[in-house]
Amino acid sequence: MYGVSAMDKEAKKNAYLYCKFRDEQFALYDEYAKRHGMMMKTLLVVNALFYASDGMTQRDICARTFQSKQTVNLIVKNLLEHSYATIEEAPDDKRIKIVRMTEAGRTYCGNVVRHITRAEDEAMSMFTPEEQRRLVELSRTFTKNLAMLINRETED
């Protein structure tokens, strides 16, 4: 299918390294979440909700965190059981349910969420503005290319 040239060997090495760094980042988030008594997927959801002052639909949470409806639903149910979140009907459409953090929820996750956000912001600020732009642009392009190639599997 693909020939193996010197450039391909370099690309394979760099793909390995890039994915290794991505996996290391996931492990950092996972360890951080566990250290604070939650699963990484819960951390992603509470992070999204914490900064959503008007709340979010579960569909929005799925889109923001790249998690399945079932996973988000389970996490939201758990947050509701602990009174960390509420669900209310949208005023203009009763079929739409808005999930919001409660004060107890904001207290529960506030320090954890703010710390991880500051760490991310500070890590990015250690790059020059041009390096930041390039990192974001190249990461976006890699993700787009990867999605295209993964989804092309049915065509092969």
mmCIF file with all atom_site columns, N, CA, C and O in Angstrom, residues 51-94:
data_model
loop_
_atom_site.group_PDB
_atom_site.id
_atom_site.type_symbol
_atom_site.label_atom_id
_atom_site.label_alt_id
_atom_site.label_comp_id
_atom_site.label_asym_id
_atom_site.label_entity_id
_atom_site.label_seq_id
_atom_site.pdbx_PDB_ins_code
_atom_site.Cartn_x
_atom_site.Cartn_y
_atom_site.Cartn_z
_atom_site.occupancy
_atom_site.B_iso_or_equiv
_atom_site.pdbx_formal_charge
_atom_site.auth_seq_id
_atom_site.auth_comp_id
_atom_site.auth_asym_id
_atom_site.auth_atom_id
_atom_site.pdbx_PDB_model_num
ATOM 1   N N  . TYR A 1 51 ? -17.100 26.095 33.638 1.00 0.00 ? 51 TYR A N  1
ATOM 2   C CA . TYR A 1 51 ? -16.924 27.340 32.881 1.00 0.00 ? 51 TYR A CA 1
ATOM 3   C C  . TYR A 1 51 ? -18.158 27.725 32.049 1.00 0.00 ? 51 TYR A C  1
ATOM 4   O O  . TYR A 1 51 ? -18.147 28.760 31.393 1.00 0.00 ? 51 TYR A O  1
ATOM 5   N N  . ALA A 1 52 ? -19.187 26.901 32.086 1.00 0.00 ? 52 ALA A N  1
ATOM 6   C CA . ALA A 1 52 ? -20.413 27.192 31.330 1.00 0.00 ? 52 ALA A CA 1
ATOM 7   C C  . ALA A 1 52 ? -21.405 27.879 32.265 1.00 0.00 ? 52 ALA A C  1
ATOM 8   O O  . ALA A 1 52 ? -22.248 27.221 32.881 1.00 0.00 ? 52 ALA A O  1
ATOM 9   N N  . SER A 1 53 ? -21.314 29.183 32.373 1.00 0.00 ? 53 SER A N  1
ATOM 10  C CA . SER A 1 53 ? -22.142 29.917 33.345 1.00 0.00 ? 53 SER A CA 1
ATOM 11  C C  . SER A 1 53 ? -23.634 29.749 33.084 1.00 0.00 ? 53 SER A C  1
ATOM 12  O O  . SER A 1 53 ? -24.436 29.790 34.019 1.00 0.00 ? 53 SER A O  1
ATOM 13  N N  . ASP A 1 54 ? -24.022 29.525 31.837 1.00 0.00 ? 54 ASP A N  1
ATOM 14  C CA . ASP A 1 54 ? -25.442 29.322 31.505 1.00 0.00 ? 54 ASP A CA 1
ATOM 15  C C  . ASP A 1 54 ? -25.812 27.853 31.451 1.00 0.00 ? 54 ASP A C  1
ATOM 16  O O  . ASP A 1 54 ? -26.915 27.502 31.041 1.00 0.00 ? 54 ASP A O  1
ATOM 17  N N  . GLY A 1 55 ? -24.885 26.979 31.811 1.00 0.00 ? 55 GLY A N  1
ATOM 18  C CA . GLY A 1 55 ? -25.127 25.549 31.736 1.00 0.00 ? 55 GLY A CA 1
ATOM 19  C C  . GLY A 1 55 ? -24.933 25.036 30.319 1.00 0.00 ? 55 GLY A C  1
ATOM 20  O O  . GLY A 1 55 ? -24.603 25.793 29.399 1.00 0.00 ? 55 GLY A O  1
ATOM 21  N N  . MET A 1 56 ? -25.138 23.728 30.153 1.00 0.00 ? 56 MET A N  1
ATOM 22  C CA . MET A 1 56 ? -24.950 23.083 28.856 1.00 0.00 ? 56 MET A CA 1
ATOM 23  C C  . MET A 1 56 ? -25.939 21.934 28.736 1.00 0.00 ? 56 MET A C  1
ATOM 24  O O  . MET A 1 56 ? -26.306 21.327 29.735 1.00 0.00 ? 56 MET A O  1
ATOM 25  N N  . THR A 1 57 ? -26.305 21.619 27.513 1.00 0.00 ? 57 THR A N  1
ATOM 26  C CA . THR A 1 57 ? -27.082 20.399 27.294 1.00 0.00 ? 57 THR A CA 1
ATOM 27  C C  . THR A 1 57 ? -26.111 19.219 27.344 1.00 0.00 ? 57 THR A C  1
ATOM 28  O O  . THR A 1 57 ? -24.900 19.392 27.180 1.00 0.00 ? 57 THR A O  1
ATOM 29  N N  . GLN A 1 58 ? -26.656 18.028 27.538 1.00 0.00 ? 58 GLN A N  1
ATOM 30  C CA . GLN A 1 58 ? -25.786 16.852 27.522 1.00 0.00 ? 58 GLN A CA 1
ATOM 31  C C  . GLN A 1 58 ? -25.164 16.677 26.141 1.00 0.00 ? 58 GLN A C  1
ATOM 32  O O  . GLN A 1 58 ? -24.013 16.244 26.028 1.00 0.00 ? 58 GLN A O  1
ATOM 33  N N  . ARG A 1 59 ? -25.896 17.046 25.109 1.00 0.00 ? 59 ARG A N  1
ATOM 34  C CA . ARG A 1 59 ? -25.347 16.979 23.748 1.00 0.00 ? 59 ARG A CA 1
ATOM 35  C C  . ARG A 1 59 ? -24.132 17.908 23.618 1.00 0.00 ? 59 ARG A C  1
ATOM 36  O O  . ARG A 1 59 ? -23.116 17.544 23.020 1.00 0.00 ? 59 ARG A O  1
ATOM 37  N N  . ASP A 1 60 ? -24.233 19.113 24.189 1.00 0.00 ? 60 ASP A N  1
ATOM 38  C CA . ASP A 1 60 ? -23.106 20.054 24.165 1.00 0.00 ? 60 ASP A CA 1
ATOM 39  C C  . ASP A 1 60 ? -21.914 19.503 24.941 1.00 0.00 ? 60 ASP A C  1
ATOM 40  O O  . ASP A 1 60 ? -20.765 19.668 24.524 1.00 0.00 ? 60 ASP A O  1
ATOM 41  N N  . ILE A 1 61 ? -22.204 18.860 26.072 1.00 0.00 ? 61 ILE A N  1
ATOM 42  C CA . ILE A 1 61 ? -21.119 18.266 26.866 1.00 0.00 ? 61 ILE A CA 1
ATOM 43  C C  . ILE A 1 61 ? -20.418 17.176 26.061 1.00 0.00 ? 61 ILE A C  1
ATOM 44  O O  . ILE A 1 61 ? -19.191 17.110 26.038 1.00 0.00 ? 61 ILE A O  1
ATOM 45  N N  . CYS A 1 62 ? -21.199 16.339 25.374 1.00 0.00 ? 62 CYS A N  1
ATOM 46  C CA . CYS A 1 62 ? -20.620 15.294 24.522 1.00 0.00 ? 62 CYS A CA 1
ATOM 47  C C  . CYS A 1 62 ? -19.711 15.902 23.459 1.00 0.00 ? 62 CYS A C  1
ATOM 48  O O  . CYS A 1 62 ? -18.585 15.431 23.240 1.00 0.00 ? 62 CYS A O  1
ATOM 49  N N  . ALA A 1 63 ? -20.198 16.942 22.803 1.00 0.00 ? 63 ALA A N  1
ATOM 50  C CA . ALA A 1 63 ? -19.419 17.584 21.737 1.00 0.00 ? 63 ALA A CA 1
ATOM 51  C C  . ALA A 1 63 ? -18.153 18.233 22.290 1.00 0.00 ? 63 ALA A C  1
ATOM 52  O O  . ALA A 1 63 ? -17.094 18.180 21.664 1.00 0.00 ? 63 ALA A O  1
ATOM 53  N N  . ARG A 1 64 ? -18.253 18.824 23.445 1.00 0.00 ? 64 ARG A N  1
ATOM 54  C CA . ARG A 1 64 ? -17.111 19.530 24.044 1.00 0.00 ? 64 ARG A CA 1
ATOM 55  C C  . ARG A 1 64 ? -16.049 18.567 24.560 1.00 0.00 ? 64 ARG A C  1
ATOM 56  O O  . ARG A 1 64 ? -14.860 18.833 24.478 1.00 0.00 ? 64 ARG A O  1
ATOM 57  N N  . THR A 1 65 ? -16.490 17.425 25.124 1.00 0.00 ? 65 THR A N  1
ATOM 58  C CA . THR A 1 65 ? -15.552 16.504 25.764 1.00 0.00 ? 65 THR A CA 1
ATOM 59  C C  . THR A 1 65 ? -15.227 15.269 24.921 1.00 0.00 ? 65 THR A C  1
ATOM 60  O O  . THR A 1 65 ? -14.421 14.441 25.336 1.00 0.00 ? 65 THR A O  1
ATOM 61  N N  . PHE A 1 66 ? -15.889 15.134 23.757 1.00 0.00 ? 66 PHE A N  1
ATOM 62  C CA . PHE A 1 66 ? -15.673 13.997 22.858 1.00 0.00 ? 66 PHE A CA 1
ATOM 63  C C  . PHE A 1 66 ? -15.992 12.670 23.538 1.00 0.00 ? 66 PHE A C  1
ATOM 64  O O  . PHE A 1 66 ? -15.311 11.677 23.338 1.00 0.00 ? 66 PHE A O  1
ATOM 65  N N  . GLN A 1 67 ? -17.062 12.670 24.345 1.00 0.00 ? 67 GLN A N  1
ATOM 66  C CA . GLN A 1 67 ? -17.491 11.462 25.037 1.00 0.00 ? 67 GLN A CA 1
ATOM 67  C C  . GLN A 1 67 ? -18.863 11.034 24.521 1.00 0.00 ? 67 GLN A C  1
ATOM 68  O O  . GLN A 1 67 ? -19.607 11.841 23.998 1.00 0.00 ? 67 GLN A O  1
ATOM 69  N N  . SER A 1 68 ? -19.172 9.767  24.746 1.00 0.00 ? 68 SER A N  1
ATOM 70  C CA . SER A 1 68 ? -20.448 9.235  24.285 1.00 0.00 ? 68 SER A CA 1
ATOM 71  C C  . SER A 1 68 ? -21.597 9.776  25.133 1.00 0.00 ? 68 SER A C  1
ATOM 72  O O  . SER A 1 68 ? -21.403 10.211 26.275 1.00 0.00 ? 68 SER A O  1
ATOM 73  N N  . LYS A 1 69 ? -22.815 9.700  24.571 1.00 0.00 ? 69 LYS A N  1
ATOM 74  C CA . LYS A 1 69 ? -24.018 10.119 25.304 1.00 0.00 ? 69 LYS A CA 1
ATOM 75  C C  . LYS A 1 69 ? -24.173 9.292  26.577 1.00 0.00 ? 69 LYS A C  1
ATOM 76  O O  . LYS A 1 69 ? -24.545 9.835  27.614 1.00 0.00 ? 69 LYS A O  1
ATOM 77  N N  . GLN A 1 70 ? -23.882 8.000  26.492 1.00 0.00 ? 70 GLN A N  1
ATOM 78  C CA . GLN A 1 70 ? -24.039 7.116  27.645 1.00 0.00 ? 70 GLN A CA 1
ATOM 79  C C  . GLN A 1 70 ? -23.082 7.521  28.772 1.00 0.00 ? 70 GLN A C  1
ATOM 80  O O  . GLN A 1 70 ? -23.476 7.565  29.943 1.00 0.00 ? 70 GLN A O  1
ATOM 81  N N  . THR A 1 71 ? -21.839 7.813  28.419 1.00 0.00 ? 71 THR A N  1
ATOM 82  C CA . THR A 1 71 ? -20.845 8.209  29.420 1.00 0.00 ? 71 THR A CA 1
ATOM 83  C C  . THR A 1 71 ? -21.238 9.517  30.078 1.00 0.00 ? 71 THR A C  1
ATOM 84  O O  . THR A 1 71 ? -21.222 9.636  31.303 1.00 0.00 ? 71 THR A O  1
ATOM 85  N N  . VAL A 1 72 ? -21.619 10.497 29.279 1.00 0.00 ? 72 VAL A N  1
ATOM 86  C CA . VAL A 1 72 ? -22.016 11.800 29.824 1.00 0.00 ? 72 VAL A CA 1
ATOM 87  C C  . VAL A 1 72 ? -23.255 11.644 30.688 1.00 0.00 ? 72 VAL A C  1
ATOM 88  O O  . VAL A 1 72 ? -23.327 12.216 31.786 1.00 0.00 ? 72 VAL A O  1
ATOM 89  N N  . ASN A 1 73 ? -24.211 10.842 30.246 1.00 0.00 ? 73 ASN A N  1
ATOM 90  C CA . ASN A 1 73 ? -25.419 10.639 31.026 1.00 0.00 ? 73 ASN A CA 1
ATOM 91  C C  . ASN A 1 73 ? -25.097 10.037 32.389 1.00 0.00 ? 73 ASN A C  1
ATOM 92  O O  . ASN A 1 73 ? -25.640 10.473 33.410 1.00 0.00 ? 73 ASN A O  1
ATOM 93  N N  . LEU A 1 74 ? -24.216 9.059  32.428 1.00 0.00 ? 74 LEU A N  1
ATOM 94  C CA . LEU A 1 74 ? -23.819 8.438  33.687 1.00 0.00 ? 74 LEU A CA 1
ATOM 95  C C  . LEU A 1 74 ? -23.133 9.449  34.617 1.00 0.00 ? 74 LEU A C  1
ATOM 96  O O  . LEU A 1 74 ? -23.415 9.479  35.818 1.00 0.00 ? 74 LEU A O  1
ATOM 97  N N  . ILE A 1 75 ? -22.244 10.249 34.058 1.00 0.00 ? 75 ILE A N  1
ATOM 98  C CA . ILE A 1 75 ? -21.528 11.247 34.861 1.00 0.00 ? 75 ILE A CA 1
ATOM 99  C C  . ILE A 1 75 ? -22.502 12.291 35.396 1.00 0.00 ? 75 ILE A C  1
ATOM 100 O O  . ILE A 1 75 ? -22.453 12.652 36.576 1.00 0.00 ? 75 ILE A O  1
ATOM 101 N N  . VAL A 1 76 ? -23.421 12.756 34.552 1.00 0.00 ? 76 VAL A N  1
ATOM 102 C CA . VAL A 1 76 ? -24.411 13.750 34.982 1.00 0.00 ? 76 VAL A CA 1
ATOM 103 C C  . VAL A 1 76 ? -25.296 13.165 36.083 1.00 0.00 ? 76 VAL A C  1
ATOM 104 O O  . VAL A 1 76 ? -25.566 13.838 37.084 1.00 0.00 ? 76 VAL A O  1
ATOM 105 N N  . LYS A 1 77 ? -25.726 11.912 35.932 1.00 0.00 ? 77 LYS A N  1
ATOM 106 C CA . LYS A 1 77 ? -26.537 11.261 36.978 1.00 0.00 ? 77 LYS A CA 1
ATOM 107 C C  . LYS A 1 77 ? -25.789 11.240 38.311 1.00 0.00 ? 77 LYS A C  1
ATOM 108 O O  . LYS A 1 77 ? -26.364 11.492 39.367 1.00 0.00 ? 77 LYS A O  1
ATOM 109 N N  . ASN A 1 78 ? -24.509 10.932 38.252 1.00 0.00 ? 78 ASN A N  1
ATOM 110 C CA . ASN A 1 78 ? -23.679 10.896 39.456 1.00 0.00 ? 78 ASN A CA 1
ATOM 111 C C  . ASN A 1 78 ? -23.567 12.299 40.071 1.00 0.00 ? 78 ASN A C  1
ATOM 112 O O  . ASN A 1 78 ? -23.670 12.450 41.295 1.00 0.00 ? 78 ASN A O  1
ATOM 113 N N  . LEU A 1 79 ? -23.386 13.303 39.235 1.00 0.00 ? 79 LEU A N  1
ATOM 114 C CA . LEU A 1 79 ? -23.317 14.682 39.732 1.00 0.00 ? 79 LEU A CA 1
ATOM 115 C C  . LEU A 1 79 ? -24.646 15.087 40.370 1.00 0.00 ? 79 LEU A C  1
ATOM 116 O O  . LEU A 1 79 ? -24.666 15.765 41.407 1.00 0.00 ? 79 LEU A O  1
ATOM 117 N N  . LEU A 1 80 ? -25.755 14.671 39.768 1.00 0.00 ? 80 LEU A N  1
ATOM 118 C CA . LEU A 1 80 ? -27.082 14.961 40.323 1.00 0.00 ? 80 LEU A CA 1
ATOM 119 C C  . LEU A 1 80 ? -27.265 14.289 41.687 1.00 0.00 ? 80 LEU A C  1
ATOM 120 O O  . LEU A 1 80 ? -27.774 14.917 42.626 1.00 0.00 ? 80 LEU A O  1
ATOM 121 N N  . GLU A 1 81 ? -26.851 13.020 41.797 1.00 0.00 ? 81 GLU A N  1
ATOM 122 C CA . GLU A 1 81 ? -26.986 12.275 43.055 1.00 0.00 ? 81 GLU A CA 1
ATOM 123 C C  . GLU A 1 81 ? -26.250 12.941 44.205 1.00 0.00 ? 81 GLU A C  1
ATOM 124 O O  . GLU A 1 81 ? -26.669 12.865 45.353 1.00 0.00 ? 81 GLU A O  1
ATOM 125 N N  . HIS A 1 82 ? -25.125 13.591 43.879 1.00 0.00 ? 82 HIS A N  1
ATOM 126 C CA . HIS A 1 82 ? -24.323 14.269 44.906 1.00 0.00 ? 82 HIS A CA 1
ATOM 127 C C  . HIS A 1 82 ? -24.693 15.746 45.049 1.00 0.00 ? 82 HIS A C  1
ATOM 128 O O  . HIS A 1 82 ? -24.008 16.484 45.755 1.00 0.00 ? 82 HIS A O  1
ATOM 129 N N  . SER A 1 83 ? -25.733 16.167 44.342 1.00 0.00 ? 83 SER A N  1
ATOM 130 C CA . SER A 1 83 ? -26.190 17.577 44.352 1.00 0.00 ? 83 SER A CA 1
ATOM 131 C C  . SER A 1 83 ? -25.117 18.540 43.841 1.00 0.00 ? 83 SER A C  1
ATOM 132 O O  . SER A 1 83 ? -25.069 19.692 44.249 1.00 0.00 ? 83 SER A O  1
ATOM 133 N N  . TYR A 1 84 ? -24.276 18.046 42.915 1.00 0.00 ? 84 TYR A N  1
ATOM 134 C CA . TYR A 1 84 ? -23.247 18.886 42.303 1.00 0.00 ? 84 TYR A CA 1
ATOM 135 C C  . TYR A 1 84 ? -23.758 19.561 41.035 1.00 0.00 ? 84 TYR A C  1
ATOM 136 O O  . TYR A 1 84 ? -23.106 20.453 40.498 1.00 0.00 ? 84 TYR A O  1
ATOM 137 N N  . ALA A 1 85 ? -24.904 19.097 40.547 1.00 0.00 ? 85 ALA A N  1
ATOM 138 C CA . ALA A 1 85 ? -25.481 19.654 39.318 1.00 0.00 ? 85 ALA A CA 1
ATOM 139 C C  . ALA A 1 85 ? -27.000 19.591 39.406 1.00 0.00 ? 85 ALA A C  1
ATOM 140 O O  . ALA A 1 85 ? -27.555 18.849 40.217 1.00 0.00 ? 85 ALA A O  1
ATOM 141 N N  . THR A 1 86 ? -27.631 20.383 38.558 1.00 0.00 ? 86 THR A N  1
ATOM 142 C CA . THR A 1 86 ? -29.086 20.353 38.404 1.00 0.00 ? 86 THR A CA 1
ATOM 143 C C  . THR A 1 86 ? -29.390 20.225 36.917 1.00 0.00 ? 86 THR A C  1
ATOM 144 O O  . THR A 1 86 ? -28.543 20.541 36.075 1.00 0.00 ? 86 THR A O  1
ATOM 145 N N  . ILE A 1 87 ? -30.599 19.763 36.627 1.00 0.00 ? 87 ILE A N  1
ATOM 146 C CA . ILE A 1 87 ? -31.081 19.742 35.240 1.00 0.00 ? 87 ILE A CA 1
ATOM 147 C C  . ILE A 1 87 ? -32.390 20.511 35.227 1.00 0.00 ? 87 ILE A C  1
ATOM 148 O O  . ILE A 1 87 ? -33.272 20.253 36.046 1.00 0.00 ? 87 ILE A O  1
ATOM 149 N N  . GLU A 1 88 ? -32.478 21.461 34.295 1.00 0.00 ? 88 GLU A N  1
ATOM 150 C CA . GLU A 1 88 ? -33.687 22.271 34.146 1.00 0.00 ? 88 GLU A CA 1
ATOM 151 C C  . GLU A 1 88 ? -34.093 22.294 32.685 1.00 0.00 ? 88 GLU A C  1
ATOM 152 O O  . GLU A 1 88 ? -33.252 22.186 31.802 1.00 0.00 ? 88 GLU A O  1
ATOM 153 N N  . GLU A 1 89 ? -35.395 22.470 32.470 1.00 0.00 ? 89 GLU A N  1
ATOM 154 C CA . GLU A 1 89 ? -35.883 22.607 31.095 1.00 0.00 ? 89 GLU A CA 1
ATOM 155 C C  . GLU A 1 89 ? -35.484 23.982 30.568 1.00 0.00 ? 89 GLU A C  1
ATOM 156 O O  . GLU A 1 89 ? -35.512 24.974 31.301 1.00 0.00 ? 89 GLU A O  1
ATOM 157 N N  . ALA A 1 90 ? -35.139 24.030 29.291 1.00 0.00 ? 90 ALA A N  1
ATOM 158 C CA . ALA A 1 90 ? -34.849 25.315 28.656 1.00 0.00 ? 90 ALA A CA 1
ATOM 159 C C  . ALA A 1 90 ? -36.152 26.106 28.568 1.00 0.00 ? 90 ALA A C  1
ATOM 160 O O  . ALA A 1 90 ? -37.199 25.535 28.241 1.00 0.00 ? 90 ALA A O  1
ATOM 161 N N  . PRO A 1 91 ? -36.128 27.398 28.862 1.00 0.00 ? 91 PRO A N  1
ATOM 162 C CA . PRO A 1 91 ? -37.367 28.182 28.874 1.00 0.00 ? 91 PRO A CA 1
ATOM 163 C C  . PRO A 1 91 ? -38.084 28.215 27.520 1.00 0.00 ? 91 PRO A C  1
ATOM 164 O O  . PRO A 1 91 ? -39.307 28.211 27.477 1.00 0.00 ? 91 PRO A O  1
ATOM 165 N N  . ASP A 1 92 ? -37.328 28.192 26.429 1.00 0.00 ? 92 ASP A N  1
ATOM 166 C CA . ASP A 1 92 ? -37.942 28.300 25.102 1.00 0.00 ? 92 ASP A CA 1
ATOM 167 C C  . ASP A 1 92 ? -38.303 26.951 24.472 1.00 0.00 ? 92 ASP A C  1
ATOM 168 O O  . ASP A 1 92 ? -39.003 26.897 23.480 1.00 0.00 ? 92 ASP A O  1
ATOM 169 N N  . ASP A 1 93 ? -37.790 25.839 25.049 1.00 0.00 ? 93 ASP A N  1
ATOM 170 C CA . ASP A 1 93 ? -38.089 24.513 24.505 1.00 0.00 ? 93 ASP A CA 1
ATOM 171 C C  . ASP A 1 93 ? -37.981 23.494 25.634 1.00 0.00 ? 93 ASP A C  1
ATOM 172 O O  . ASP A 1 93 ? -36.886 23.134 26.050 1.00 0.00 ? 93 ASP A O  1
ATOM 173 N N  . LYS A 1 94 ? -39.098 23.026 26.105 1.00 0.00 ? 94 LYS A N  1
ATOM 174 C CA . LYS A 1 94 ? -39.157 22.114 27.257 1.00 0.00 ? 94 LYS A CA 1
ATOM 175 C C  . LYS A 1 94 ? -38.472 20.775 26.979 1.00 0.00 ? 94 LYS A C  1
ATOM 176 O O  . LYS A 1 94 ? -38.147 20.036 27.904 1.00 0.00 ? 94 LYS A O  1
#
